[in-house]
mmCIF file of C-alpha atoms and ligand atoms in Angstrom:
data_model
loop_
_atom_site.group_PDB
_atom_site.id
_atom_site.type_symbol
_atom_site.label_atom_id
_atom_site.label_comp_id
_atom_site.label_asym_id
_atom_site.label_seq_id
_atom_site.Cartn_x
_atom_site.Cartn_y
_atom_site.Cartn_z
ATOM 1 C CA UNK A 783 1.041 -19.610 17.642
ATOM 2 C CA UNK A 784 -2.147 -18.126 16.330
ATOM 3 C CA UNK A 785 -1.255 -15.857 13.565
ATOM 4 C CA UNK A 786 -2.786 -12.781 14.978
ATOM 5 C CA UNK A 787 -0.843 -13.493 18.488
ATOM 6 C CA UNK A 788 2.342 -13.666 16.189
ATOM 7 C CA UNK A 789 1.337 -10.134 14.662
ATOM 8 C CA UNK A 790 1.297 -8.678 18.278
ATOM 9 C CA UNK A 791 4.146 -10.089 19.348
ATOM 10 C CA UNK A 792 6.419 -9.058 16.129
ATOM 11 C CA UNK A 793 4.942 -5.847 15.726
ATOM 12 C CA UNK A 794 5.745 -4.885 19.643
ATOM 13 C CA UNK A 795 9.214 -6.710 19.312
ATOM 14 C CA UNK A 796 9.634 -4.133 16.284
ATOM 15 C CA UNK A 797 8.904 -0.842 17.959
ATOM 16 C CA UNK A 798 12.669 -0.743 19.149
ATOM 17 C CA UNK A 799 13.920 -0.173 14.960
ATOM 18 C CA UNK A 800 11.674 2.917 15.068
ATOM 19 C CA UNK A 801 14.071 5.698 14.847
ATOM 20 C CA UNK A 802 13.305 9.420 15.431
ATOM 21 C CA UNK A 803 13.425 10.156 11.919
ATOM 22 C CA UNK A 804 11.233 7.293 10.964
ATOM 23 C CA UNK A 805 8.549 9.253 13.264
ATOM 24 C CA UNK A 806 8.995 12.705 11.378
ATOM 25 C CA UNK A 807 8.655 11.119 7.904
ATOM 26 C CA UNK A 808 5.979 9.328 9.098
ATOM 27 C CA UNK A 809 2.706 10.735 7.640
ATOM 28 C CA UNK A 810 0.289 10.014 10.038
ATOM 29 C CA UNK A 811 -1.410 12.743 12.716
ATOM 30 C CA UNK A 812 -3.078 11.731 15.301
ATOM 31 C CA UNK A 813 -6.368 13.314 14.904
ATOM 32 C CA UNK A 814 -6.287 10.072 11.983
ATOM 33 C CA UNK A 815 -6.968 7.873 14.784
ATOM 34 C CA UNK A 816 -10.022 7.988 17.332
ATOM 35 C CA UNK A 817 -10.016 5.527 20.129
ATOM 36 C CA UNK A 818 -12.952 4.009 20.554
ATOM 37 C CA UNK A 819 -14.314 1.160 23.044
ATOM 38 C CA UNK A 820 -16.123 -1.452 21.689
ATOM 39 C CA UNK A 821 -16.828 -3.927 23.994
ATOM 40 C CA UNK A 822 -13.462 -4.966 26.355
ATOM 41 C CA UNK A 823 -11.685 -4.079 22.906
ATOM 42 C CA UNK A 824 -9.977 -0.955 22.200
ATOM 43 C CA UNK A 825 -10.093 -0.324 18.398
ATOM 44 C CA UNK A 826 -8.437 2.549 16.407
ATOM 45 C CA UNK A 827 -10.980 3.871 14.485
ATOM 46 C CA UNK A 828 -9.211 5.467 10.875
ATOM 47 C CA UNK A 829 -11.029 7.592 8.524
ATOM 48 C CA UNK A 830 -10.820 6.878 4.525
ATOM 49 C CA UNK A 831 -7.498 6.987 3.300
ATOM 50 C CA UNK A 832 -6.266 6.471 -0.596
ATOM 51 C CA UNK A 833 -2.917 6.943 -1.182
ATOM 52 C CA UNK A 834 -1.567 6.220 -4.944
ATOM 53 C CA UNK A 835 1.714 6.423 -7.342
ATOM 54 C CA UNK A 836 2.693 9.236 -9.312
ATOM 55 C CA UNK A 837 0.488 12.867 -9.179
ATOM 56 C CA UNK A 838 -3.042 11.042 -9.721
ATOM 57 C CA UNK A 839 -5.408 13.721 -7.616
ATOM 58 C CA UNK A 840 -8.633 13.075 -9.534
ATOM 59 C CA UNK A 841 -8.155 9.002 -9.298
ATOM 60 C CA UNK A 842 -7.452 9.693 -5.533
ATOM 61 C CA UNK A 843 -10.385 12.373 -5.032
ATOM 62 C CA UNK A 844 -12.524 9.136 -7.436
ATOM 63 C CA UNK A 845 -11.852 6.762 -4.549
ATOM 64 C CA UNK A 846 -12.326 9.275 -1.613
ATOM 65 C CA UNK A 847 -15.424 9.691 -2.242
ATOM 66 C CA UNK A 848 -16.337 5.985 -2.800
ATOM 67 C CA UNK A 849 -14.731 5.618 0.771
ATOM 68 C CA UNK A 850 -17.041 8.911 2.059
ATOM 69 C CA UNK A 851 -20.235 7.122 1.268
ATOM 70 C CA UNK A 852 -19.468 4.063 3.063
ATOM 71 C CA UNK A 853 -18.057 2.217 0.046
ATOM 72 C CA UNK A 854 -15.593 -0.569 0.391
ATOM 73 C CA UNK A 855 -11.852 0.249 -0.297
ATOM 74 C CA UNK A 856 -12.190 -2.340 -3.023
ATOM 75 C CA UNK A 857 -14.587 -0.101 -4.909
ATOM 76 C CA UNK A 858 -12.846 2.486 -4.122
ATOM 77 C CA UNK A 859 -9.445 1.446 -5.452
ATOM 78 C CA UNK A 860 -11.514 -0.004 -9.000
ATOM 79 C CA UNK A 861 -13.009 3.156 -9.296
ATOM 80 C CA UNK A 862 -9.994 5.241 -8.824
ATOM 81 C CA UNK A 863 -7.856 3.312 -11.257
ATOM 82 C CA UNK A 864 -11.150 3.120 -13.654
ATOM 83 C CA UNK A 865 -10.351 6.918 -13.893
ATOM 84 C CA UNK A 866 -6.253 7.011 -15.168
ATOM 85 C CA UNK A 867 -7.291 3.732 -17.644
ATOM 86 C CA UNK A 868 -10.098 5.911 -19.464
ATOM 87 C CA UNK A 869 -7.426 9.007 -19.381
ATOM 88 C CA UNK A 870 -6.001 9.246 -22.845
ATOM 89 C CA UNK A 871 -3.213 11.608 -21.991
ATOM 90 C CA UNK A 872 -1.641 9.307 -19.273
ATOM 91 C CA UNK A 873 0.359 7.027 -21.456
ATOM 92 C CA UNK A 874 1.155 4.173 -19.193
ATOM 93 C CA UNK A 875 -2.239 3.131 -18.155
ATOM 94 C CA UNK A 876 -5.309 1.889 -20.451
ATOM 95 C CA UNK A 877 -6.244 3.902 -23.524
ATOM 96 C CA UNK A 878 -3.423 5.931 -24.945
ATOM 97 C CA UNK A 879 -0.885 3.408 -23.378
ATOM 98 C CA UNK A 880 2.240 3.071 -25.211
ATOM 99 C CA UNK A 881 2.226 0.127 -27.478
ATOM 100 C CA UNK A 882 4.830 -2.693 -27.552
ATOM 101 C CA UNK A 883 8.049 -2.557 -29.898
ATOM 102 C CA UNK A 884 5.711 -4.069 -32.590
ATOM 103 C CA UNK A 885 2.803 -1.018 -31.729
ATOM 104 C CA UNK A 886 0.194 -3.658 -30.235
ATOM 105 C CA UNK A 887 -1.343 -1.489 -26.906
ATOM 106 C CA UNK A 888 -1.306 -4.205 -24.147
ATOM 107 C CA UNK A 889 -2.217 -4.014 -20.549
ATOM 108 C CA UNK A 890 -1.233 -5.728 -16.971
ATOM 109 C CA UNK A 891 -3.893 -5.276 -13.939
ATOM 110 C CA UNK A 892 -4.411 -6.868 -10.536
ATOM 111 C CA UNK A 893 -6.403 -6.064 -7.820
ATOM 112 C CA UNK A 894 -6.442 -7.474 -3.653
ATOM 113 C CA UNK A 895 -8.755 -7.397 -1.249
ATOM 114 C CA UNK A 896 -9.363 -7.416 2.123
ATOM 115 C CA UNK A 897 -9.515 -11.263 2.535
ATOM 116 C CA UNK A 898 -6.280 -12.009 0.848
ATOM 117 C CA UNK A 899 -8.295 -12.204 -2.688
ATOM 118 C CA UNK A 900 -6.857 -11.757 -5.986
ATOM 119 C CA UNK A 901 -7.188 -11.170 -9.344
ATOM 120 C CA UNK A 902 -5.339 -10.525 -12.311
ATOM 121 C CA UNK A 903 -4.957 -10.110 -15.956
ATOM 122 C CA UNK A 904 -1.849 -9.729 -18.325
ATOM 123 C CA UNK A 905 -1.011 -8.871 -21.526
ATOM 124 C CA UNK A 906 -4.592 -7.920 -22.611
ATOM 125 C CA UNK A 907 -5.279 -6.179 -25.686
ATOM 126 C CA UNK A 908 -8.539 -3.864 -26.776
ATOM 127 C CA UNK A 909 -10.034 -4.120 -23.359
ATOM 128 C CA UNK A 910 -9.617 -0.859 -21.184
ATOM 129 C CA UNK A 911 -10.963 -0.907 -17.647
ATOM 130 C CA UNK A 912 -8.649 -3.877 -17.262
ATOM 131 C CA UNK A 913 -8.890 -3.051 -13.064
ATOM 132 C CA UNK A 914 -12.594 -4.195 -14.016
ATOM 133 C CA UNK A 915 -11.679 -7.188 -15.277
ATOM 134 C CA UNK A 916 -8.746 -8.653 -13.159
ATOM 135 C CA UNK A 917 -12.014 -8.145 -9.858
ATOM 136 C CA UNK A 918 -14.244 -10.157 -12.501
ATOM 137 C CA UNK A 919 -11.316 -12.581 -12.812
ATOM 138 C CA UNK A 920 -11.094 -12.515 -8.987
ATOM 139 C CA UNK A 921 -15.288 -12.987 -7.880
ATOM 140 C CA UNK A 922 -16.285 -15.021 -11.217
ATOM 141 C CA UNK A 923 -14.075 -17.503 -11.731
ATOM 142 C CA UNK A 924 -12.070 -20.273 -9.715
ATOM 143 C CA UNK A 925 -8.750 -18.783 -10.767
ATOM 144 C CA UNK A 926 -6.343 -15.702 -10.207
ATOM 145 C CA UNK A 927 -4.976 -14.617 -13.500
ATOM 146 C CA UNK A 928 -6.066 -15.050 -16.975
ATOM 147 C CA UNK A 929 -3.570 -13.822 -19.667
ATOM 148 C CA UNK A 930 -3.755 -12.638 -23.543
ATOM 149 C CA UNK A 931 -6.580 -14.308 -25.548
ATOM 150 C CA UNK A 932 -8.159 -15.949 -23.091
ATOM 151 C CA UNK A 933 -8.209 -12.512 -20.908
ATOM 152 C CA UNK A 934 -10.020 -10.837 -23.971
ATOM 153 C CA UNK A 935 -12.682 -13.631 -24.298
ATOM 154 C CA UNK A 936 -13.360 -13.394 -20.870
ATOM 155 C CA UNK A 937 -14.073 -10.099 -21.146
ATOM 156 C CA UNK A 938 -16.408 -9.844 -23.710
ATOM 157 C CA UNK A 939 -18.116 -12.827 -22.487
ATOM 158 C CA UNK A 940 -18.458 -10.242 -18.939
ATOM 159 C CA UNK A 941 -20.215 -7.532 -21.173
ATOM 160 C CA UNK A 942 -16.670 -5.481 -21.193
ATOM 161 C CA UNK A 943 -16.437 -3.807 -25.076
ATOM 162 C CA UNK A 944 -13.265 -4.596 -27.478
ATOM 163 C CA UNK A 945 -11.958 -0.983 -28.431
ATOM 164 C CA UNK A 946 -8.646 0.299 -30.548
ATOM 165 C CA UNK A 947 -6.386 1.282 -27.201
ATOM 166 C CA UNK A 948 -3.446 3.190 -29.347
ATOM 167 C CA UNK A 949 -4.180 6.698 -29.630
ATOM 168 C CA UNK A 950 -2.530 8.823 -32.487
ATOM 169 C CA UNK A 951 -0.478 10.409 -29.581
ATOM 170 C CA UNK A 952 0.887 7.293 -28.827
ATOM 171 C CA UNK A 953 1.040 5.820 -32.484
ATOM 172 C CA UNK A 954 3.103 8.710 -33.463
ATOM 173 C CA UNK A 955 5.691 8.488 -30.390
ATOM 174 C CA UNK A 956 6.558 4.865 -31.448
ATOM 175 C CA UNK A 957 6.709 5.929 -34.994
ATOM 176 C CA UNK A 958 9.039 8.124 -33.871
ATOM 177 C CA UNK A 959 10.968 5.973 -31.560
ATOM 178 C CA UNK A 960 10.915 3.049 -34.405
ATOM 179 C CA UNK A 961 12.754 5.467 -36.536
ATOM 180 C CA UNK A 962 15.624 5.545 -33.220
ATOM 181 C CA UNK A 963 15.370 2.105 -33.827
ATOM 182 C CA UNK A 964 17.240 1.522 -30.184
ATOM 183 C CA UNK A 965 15.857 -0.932 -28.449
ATOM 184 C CA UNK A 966 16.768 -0.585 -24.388
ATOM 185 C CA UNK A 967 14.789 -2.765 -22.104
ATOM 186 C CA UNK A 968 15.530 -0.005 -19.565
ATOM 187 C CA UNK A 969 12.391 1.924 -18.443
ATOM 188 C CA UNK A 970 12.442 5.998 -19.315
ATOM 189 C CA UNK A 971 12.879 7.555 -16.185
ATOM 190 C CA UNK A 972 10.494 10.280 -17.109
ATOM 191 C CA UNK A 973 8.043 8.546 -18.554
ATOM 192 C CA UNK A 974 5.865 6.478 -16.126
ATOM 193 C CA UNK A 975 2.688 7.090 -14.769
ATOM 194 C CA UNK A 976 1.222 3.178 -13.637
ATOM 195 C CA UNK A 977 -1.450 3.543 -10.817
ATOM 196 C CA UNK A 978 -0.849 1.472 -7.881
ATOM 197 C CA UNK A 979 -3.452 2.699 -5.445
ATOM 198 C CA UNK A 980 -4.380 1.632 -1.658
ATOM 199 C CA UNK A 981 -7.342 2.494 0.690
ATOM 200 C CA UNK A 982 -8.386 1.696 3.922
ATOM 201 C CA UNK A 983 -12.423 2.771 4.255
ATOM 202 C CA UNK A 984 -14.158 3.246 7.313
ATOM 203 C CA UNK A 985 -14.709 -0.577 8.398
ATOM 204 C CA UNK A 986 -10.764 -0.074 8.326
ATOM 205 C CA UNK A 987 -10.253 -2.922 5.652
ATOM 206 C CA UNK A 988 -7.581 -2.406 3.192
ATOM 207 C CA UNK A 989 -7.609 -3.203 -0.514
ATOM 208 C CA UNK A 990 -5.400 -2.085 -3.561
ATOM 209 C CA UNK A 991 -4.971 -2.272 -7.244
ATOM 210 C CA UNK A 992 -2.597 -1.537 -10.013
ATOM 211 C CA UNK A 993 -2.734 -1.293 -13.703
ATOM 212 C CA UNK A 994 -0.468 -0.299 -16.403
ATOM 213 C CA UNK A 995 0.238 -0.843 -19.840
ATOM 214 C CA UNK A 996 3.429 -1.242 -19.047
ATOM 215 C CA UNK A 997 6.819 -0.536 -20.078
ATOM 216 C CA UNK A 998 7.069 1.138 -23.663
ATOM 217 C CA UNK A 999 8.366 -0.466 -26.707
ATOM 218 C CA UNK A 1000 8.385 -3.409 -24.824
ATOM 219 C CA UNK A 1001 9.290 -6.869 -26.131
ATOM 220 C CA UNK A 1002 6.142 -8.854 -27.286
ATOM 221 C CA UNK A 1003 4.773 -10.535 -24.647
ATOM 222 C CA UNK A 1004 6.623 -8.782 -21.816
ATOM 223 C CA UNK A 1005 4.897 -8.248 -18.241
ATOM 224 C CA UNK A 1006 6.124 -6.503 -15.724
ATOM 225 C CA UNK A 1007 5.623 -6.236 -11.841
ATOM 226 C CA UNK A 1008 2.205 -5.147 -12.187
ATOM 227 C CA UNK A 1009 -0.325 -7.637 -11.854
ATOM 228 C CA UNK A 1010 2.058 -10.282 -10.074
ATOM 229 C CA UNK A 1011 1.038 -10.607 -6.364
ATOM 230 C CA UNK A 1012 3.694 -10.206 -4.361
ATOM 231 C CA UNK A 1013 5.109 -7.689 -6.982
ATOM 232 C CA UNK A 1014 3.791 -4.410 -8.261
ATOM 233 C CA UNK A 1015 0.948 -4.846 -5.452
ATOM 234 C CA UNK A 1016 0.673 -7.044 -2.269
ATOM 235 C CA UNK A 1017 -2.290 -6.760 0.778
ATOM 236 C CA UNK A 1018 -2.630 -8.390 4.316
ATOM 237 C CA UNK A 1019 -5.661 -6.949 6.352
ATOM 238 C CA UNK A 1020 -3.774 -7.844 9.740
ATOM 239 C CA UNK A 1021 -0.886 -5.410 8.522
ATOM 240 C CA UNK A 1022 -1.141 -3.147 5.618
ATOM 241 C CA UNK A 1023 -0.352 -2.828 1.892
ATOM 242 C CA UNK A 1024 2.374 -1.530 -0.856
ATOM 243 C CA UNK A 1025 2.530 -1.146 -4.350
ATOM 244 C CA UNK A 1026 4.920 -0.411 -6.426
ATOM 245 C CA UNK A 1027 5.999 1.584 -9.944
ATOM 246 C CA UNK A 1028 8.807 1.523 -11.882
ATOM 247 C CA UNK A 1029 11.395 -0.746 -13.474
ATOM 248 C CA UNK A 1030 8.708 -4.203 -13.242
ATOM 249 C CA UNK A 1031 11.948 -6.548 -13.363
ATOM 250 C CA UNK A 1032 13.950 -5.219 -10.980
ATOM 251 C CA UNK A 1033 11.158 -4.883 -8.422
ATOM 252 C CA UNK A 1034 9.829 -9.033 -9.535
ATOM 253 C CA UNK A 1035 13.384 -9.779 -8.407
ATOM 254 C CA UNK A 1036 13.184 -8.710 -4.972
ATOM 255 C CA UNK A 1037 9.265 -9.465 -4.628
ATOM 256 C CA UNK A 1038 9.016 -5.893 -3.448
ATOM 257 C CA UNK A 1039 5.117 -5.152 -2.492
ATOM 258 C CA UNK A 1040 5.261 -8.502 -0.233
ATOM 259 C CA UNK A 1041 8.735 -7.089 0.830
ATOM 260 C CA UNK A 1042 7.494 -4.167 2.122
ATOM 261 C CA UNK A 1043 3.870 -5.881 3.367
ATOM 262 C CA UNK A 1044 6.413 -8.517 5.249
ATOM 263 C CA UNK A 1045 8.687 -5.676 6.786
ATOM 264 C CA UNK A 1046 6.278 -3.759 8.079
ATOM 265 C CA UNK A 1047 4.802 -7.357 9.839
ATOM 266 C CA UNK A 1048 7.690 -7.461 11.264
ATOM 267 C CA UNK A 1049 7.185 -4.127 13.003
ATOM 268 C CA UNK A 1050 9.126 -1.679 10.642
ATOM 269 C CA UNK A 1051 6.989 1.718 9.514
ATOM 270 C CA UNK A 1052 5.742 2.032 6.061
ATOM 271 C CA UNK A 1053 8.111 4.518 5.347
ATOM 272 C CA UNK A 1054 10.986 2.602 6.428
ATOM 273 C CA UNK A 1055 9.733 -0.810 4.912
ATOM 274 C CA UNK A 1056 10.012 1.188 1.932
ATOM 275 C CA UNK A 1057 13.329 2.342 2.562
ATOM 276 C CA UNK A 1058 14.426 -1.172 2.706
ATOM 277 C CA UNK A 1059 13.363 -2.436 0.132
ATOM 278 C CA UNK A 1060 14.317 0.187 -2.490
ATOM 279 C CA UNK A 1061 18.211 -0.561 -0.369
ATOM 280 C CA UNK A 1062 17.673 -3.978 -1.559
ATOM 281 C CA UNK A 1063 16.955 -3.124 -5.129
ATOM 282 C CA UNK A 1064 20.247 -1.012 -5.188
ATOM 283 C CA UNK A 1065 22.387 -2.959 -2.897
ATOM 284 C CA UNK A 1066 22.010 -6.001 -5.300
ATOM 285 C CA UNK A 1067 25.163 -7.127 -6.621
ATOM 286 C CA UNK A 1068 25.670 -4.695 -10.283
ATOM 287 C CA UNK A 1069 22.865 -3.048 -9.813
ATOM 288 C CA UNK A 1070 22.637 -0.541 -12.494
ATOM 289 C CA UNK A 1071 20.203 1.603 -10.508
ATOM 290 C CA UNK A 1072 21.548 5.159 -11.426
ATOM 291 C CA UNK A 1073 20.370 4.282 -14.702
ATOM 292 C CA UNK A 1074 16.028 3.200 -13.558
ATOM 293 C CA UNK A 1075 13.619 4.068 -11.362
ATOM 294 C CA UNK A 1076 11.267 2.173 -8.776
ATOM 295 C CA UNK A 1077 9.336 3.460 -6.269
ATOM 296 C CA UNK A 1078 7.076 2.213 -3.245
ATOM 297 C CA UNK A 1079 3.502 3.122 -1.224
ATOM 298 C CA UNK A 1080 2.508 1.925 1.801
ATOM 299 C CA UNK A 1081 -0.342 2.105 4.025
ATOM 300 C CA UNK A 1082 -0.072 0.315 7.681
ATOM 301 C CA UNK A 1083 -2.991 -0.794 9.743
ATOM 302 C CA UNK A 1084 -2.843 2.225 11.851
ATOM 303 C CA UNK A 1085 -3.392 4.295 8.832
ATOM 304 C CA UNK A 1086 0.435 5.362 8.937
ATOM 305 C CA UNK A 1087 1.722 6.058 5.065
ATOM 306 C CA UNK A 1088 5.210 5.822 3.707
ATOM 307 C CA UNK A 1089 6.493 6.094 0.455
ATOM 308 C CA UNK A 1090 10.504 5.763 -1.356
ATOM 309 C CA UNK A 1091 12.086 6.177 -4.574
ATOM 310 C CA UNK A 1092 15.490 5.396 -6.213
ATOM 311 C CA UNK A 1093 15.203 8.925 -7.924
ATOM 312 C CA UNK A 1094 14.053 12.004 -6.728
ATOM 313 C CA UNK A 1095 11.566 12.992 -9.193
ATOM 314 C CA UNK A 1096 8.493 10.594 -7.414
ATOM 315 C CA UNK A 1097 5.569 11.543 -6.261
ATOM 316 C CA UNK A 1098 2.649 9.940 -4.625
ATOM 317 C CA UNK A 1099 -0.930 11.467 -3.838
ATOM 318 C CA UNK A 1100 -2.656 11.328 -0.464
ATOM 319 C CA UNK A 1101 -6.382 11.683 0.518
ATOM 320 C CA UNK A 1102 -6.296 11.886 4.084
ATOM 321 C CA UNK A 1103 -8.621 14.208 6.414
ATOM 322 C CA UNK A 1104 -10.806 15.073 3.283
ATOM 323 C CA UNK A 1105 -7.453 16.970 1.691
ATOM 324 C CA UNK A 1106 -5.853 15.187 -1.217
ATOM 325 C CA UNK A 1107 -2.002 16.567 -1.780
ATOM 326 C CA UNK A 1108 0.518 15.502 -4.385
ATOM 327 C CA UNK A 1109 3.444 14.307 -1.845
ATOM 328 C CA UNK A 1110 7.260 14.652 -3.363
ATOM 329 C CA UNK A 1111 9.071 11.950 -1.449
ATOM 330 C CA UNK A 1112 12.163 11.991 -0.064
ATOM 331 C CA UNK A 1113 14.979 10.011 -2.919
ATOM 332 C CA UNK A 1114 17.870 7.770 -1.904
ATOM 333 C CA UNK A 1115 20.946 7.270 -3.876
ATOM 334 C CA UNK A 1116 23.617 5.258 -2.477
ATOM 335 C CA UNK A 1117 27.277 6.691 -2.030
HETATM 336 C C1 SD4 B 653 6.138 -2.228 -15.437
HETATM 337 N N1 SD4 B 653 6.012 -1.251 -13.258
HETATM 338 O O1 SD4 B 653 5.458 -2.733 -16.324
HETATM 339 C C2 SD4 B 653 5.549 -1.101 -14.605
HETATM 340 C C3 SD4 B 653 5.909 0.201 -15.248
HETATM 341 C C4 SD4 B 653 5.585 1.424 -14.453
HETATM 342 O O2 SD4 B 653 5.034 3.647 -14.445
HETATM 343 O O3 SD4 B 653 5.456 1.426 -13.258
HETATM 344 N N2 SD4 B 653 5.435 2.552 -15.098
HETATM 345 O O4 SD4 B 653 7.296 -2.574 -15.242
#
C-alpha cells in the first residue's frame, strides 16, 4: 500500500478514539484552517504556527516572524532556539547552562526537517548556537550526529567561535551544590527550561528542534533525550511532530517524540497522543514518576496542538493567529 494511502486509511480508521473531551482540549479553531481548491485537490491551507516547551514567548515570537515573511519552519525553529541558547539566565540551554558534576558546560541539539532530515550534536563544549550546528551537521556532511571533540572541530572548521559557556551564575550554583555533595541522577523538577520547538509555515511543512544543556550535575559524558531522533524530538511531514522535556532517560525508554509522531499516524489527536505516551512513562513497571517530570508538544498536520505533563507545573507557548500565549497544560497523575 502506498504510504500516503496507508495515512488515509489509518487516520480515518482513527477518528472513532476521538472522544468529546479530546475535541475541547484540542487547541485548534477553525478560522486556523481555510479551504482552498487547488486543482481537483482540496487542501487545508494553515497559517504559521510555533508551538514550544516551557514559557519561551520571545523564542516563539523569534520564529513567528521567520514564518510571517515566508520563511521555512526550519529557519524558523533555528532561529527561535538561537534565541534561549544566547539567553544567559535560562540555565538549561546554551550559555549559562548548568555544568556537569565535574563543572564542564556541555550541550545536546538536534534539529528535523520537513523531508525526514536530521541532524545532531552531543556533548559539545564552548560552542553555543549548538541548533546551528546540529543543521550544519545535517546539510554539510554525510552523517547525522557528531559528538564531543569531533562536534567542536567541526564547528570551528564552520566559522562557529569557541567561547567559556559557564556563567558565574551557574559556576556558583554547582559550587554550591558540590558542597551538598548529593549526587541524584533524578532531574529537579523545578529546574528545566530545554527548548523543544515545532512550526508549520505557510507551505504547511513542519520542522522542529531541541537543544539543552541538559540535566545538571550530570555524570560526565551523560546525554539525554535531546538530540536522539525518535526521543526528545521526532518529525513526519505526512503527520505532524512532538518534542519532548524532562527526565531524558525515562522519555529514551519509551522513544516518546516518535511515540507520539506514531500515535497520532494512527489517527489519535496531538493532545491525546500525548496523553498516551506520558501513561506509558508512568504505567511502566516501578515507575518512580511522582518523583520527575516529562512533558510533550505536538503539532498535527491540520495544525491541531496538544501538549501533557506528569506534573502540573508545565507550560508550553503558542503562536497561533499572530497571538503568542504561555499555555498551562492540563497534569496527569495516576491513582
Ligand atoms: C535531558 N530532556 O537532558 C533534557 C532535560 C530537560 O528541561 O528537558 N530539561 O534529559
Amino acid at each position: 500500500m502506498k504510504r500516503r494511502k496507508f495515512i488515509e486509511k489509518t487516520s480515518i480508521s482513527g477518528l472513532g478514539l476521538f472522544s468529546i473531551s479530546t475535541l475541547v482540549s484540542c487547541n485548534t479553531t477553525n478560522e486556523d484552517k481555510k479551504e482552498v481548491k487547488s486543482g481537483a485537490i482540496t487542501t487545508n491551507v494553515i497559517k504559521p504556527i510555533v508551538i514550544a516547551t516551557w514559557n519561551t514567548p520571545t523564542a516563539v515570537n523569534t520564529a513567528a516572524e521567520v514564518l510571517k515573511k515566508g520563511g521555512s519552519a526550519l529557519d524558523a525553529v533555528e532561529e527561535g532556539c538561537k534565541i534561549e541558547e544566547a539567553n544567559s539566565k535560562n540555565q538549561t540551554v546554551g550559555i549559562g547552562g548548568l555544568p556537569d558534576r565535574d563543572g564542564a558546560v556541555t550541550l545536546d541539539a538536534c534539529i528535523m526537517d520537513e523531508k525526514g532530515n536530521y541532524g545532531a550534536v552531543l556533548c559539545v563544549k564552548n560552542i553555543k548556537h549548538v541548533i546551528s550546528l546540529a543543521r550544519k551537521v545535517m546539510e554539510e556532511t554525510p552523517h547525522v550526529i557528531l559528538v564531543g571533540e569531533g562536534a567542536e572541530q567541526f564547528a570551528v572548521s564552520q566559522g562557529f567561535e569557541r567561547e567559556n559557556l559557564l556563567t558565574e551564575a551557574s559556576k556558583k550554583a554547582w559550587e554550591e551544590w558540590k558542597v551538598k555533595s548529593e549526587y541524584k541522577p533524578i532531574i529537579n523538577i523545578e529546574n528545566h527550561d530545554t527548548i523543544g520547538m515545532l512550526a508549520i509555515d505557510k507551505k504547511g511543512n513542519i520542522s522542529g528542534a531541541c537543544t539543552t544543556s541538559g540535566l545538571a550535575y550530570k555524570m560526565k559524558g551523560r546525554v539525554g533525550d535531546s538530540p536522539v531522533i525518535g526521543g526528545g524530538l521526532f518529525i513526519d511531514n505526512e503527520v505532524g511532530g512532538a518534542a519532548a522535556t524532562g527526565l531524558g532517560e525515562e522519555v529514551l525508554k519509551t522513544v516518546g517524540s516518535f511515540l507520539v509522531v506514531e500515535l497520532m499516524r494512527q489517527g489519535k489527536s496531538p493532545q491525546e497522543a500525548c496523553e498516551e505516551a506520558i501513561a506509558r512513562i508512568v504505567n511502566r513497571p516501578n515507575s518512580n514518576y511522582k518523583n520527575f517530570q516529562v512533558a510533550y508538544i505536538a503539532v498535527n498536520k491540520k495544525g491541531e496542538t496538544g501538549a501533557y505533563a506528569i506534573h502540573e507545573w508545565f507550560s508550553y507557548n503558542l503562536h497561533k493567529e499572530g497571538e503568542n500565549k504561555n499555555i498551562k497544560s492540563d497534569f496527569y497523575l495516576k491513582n
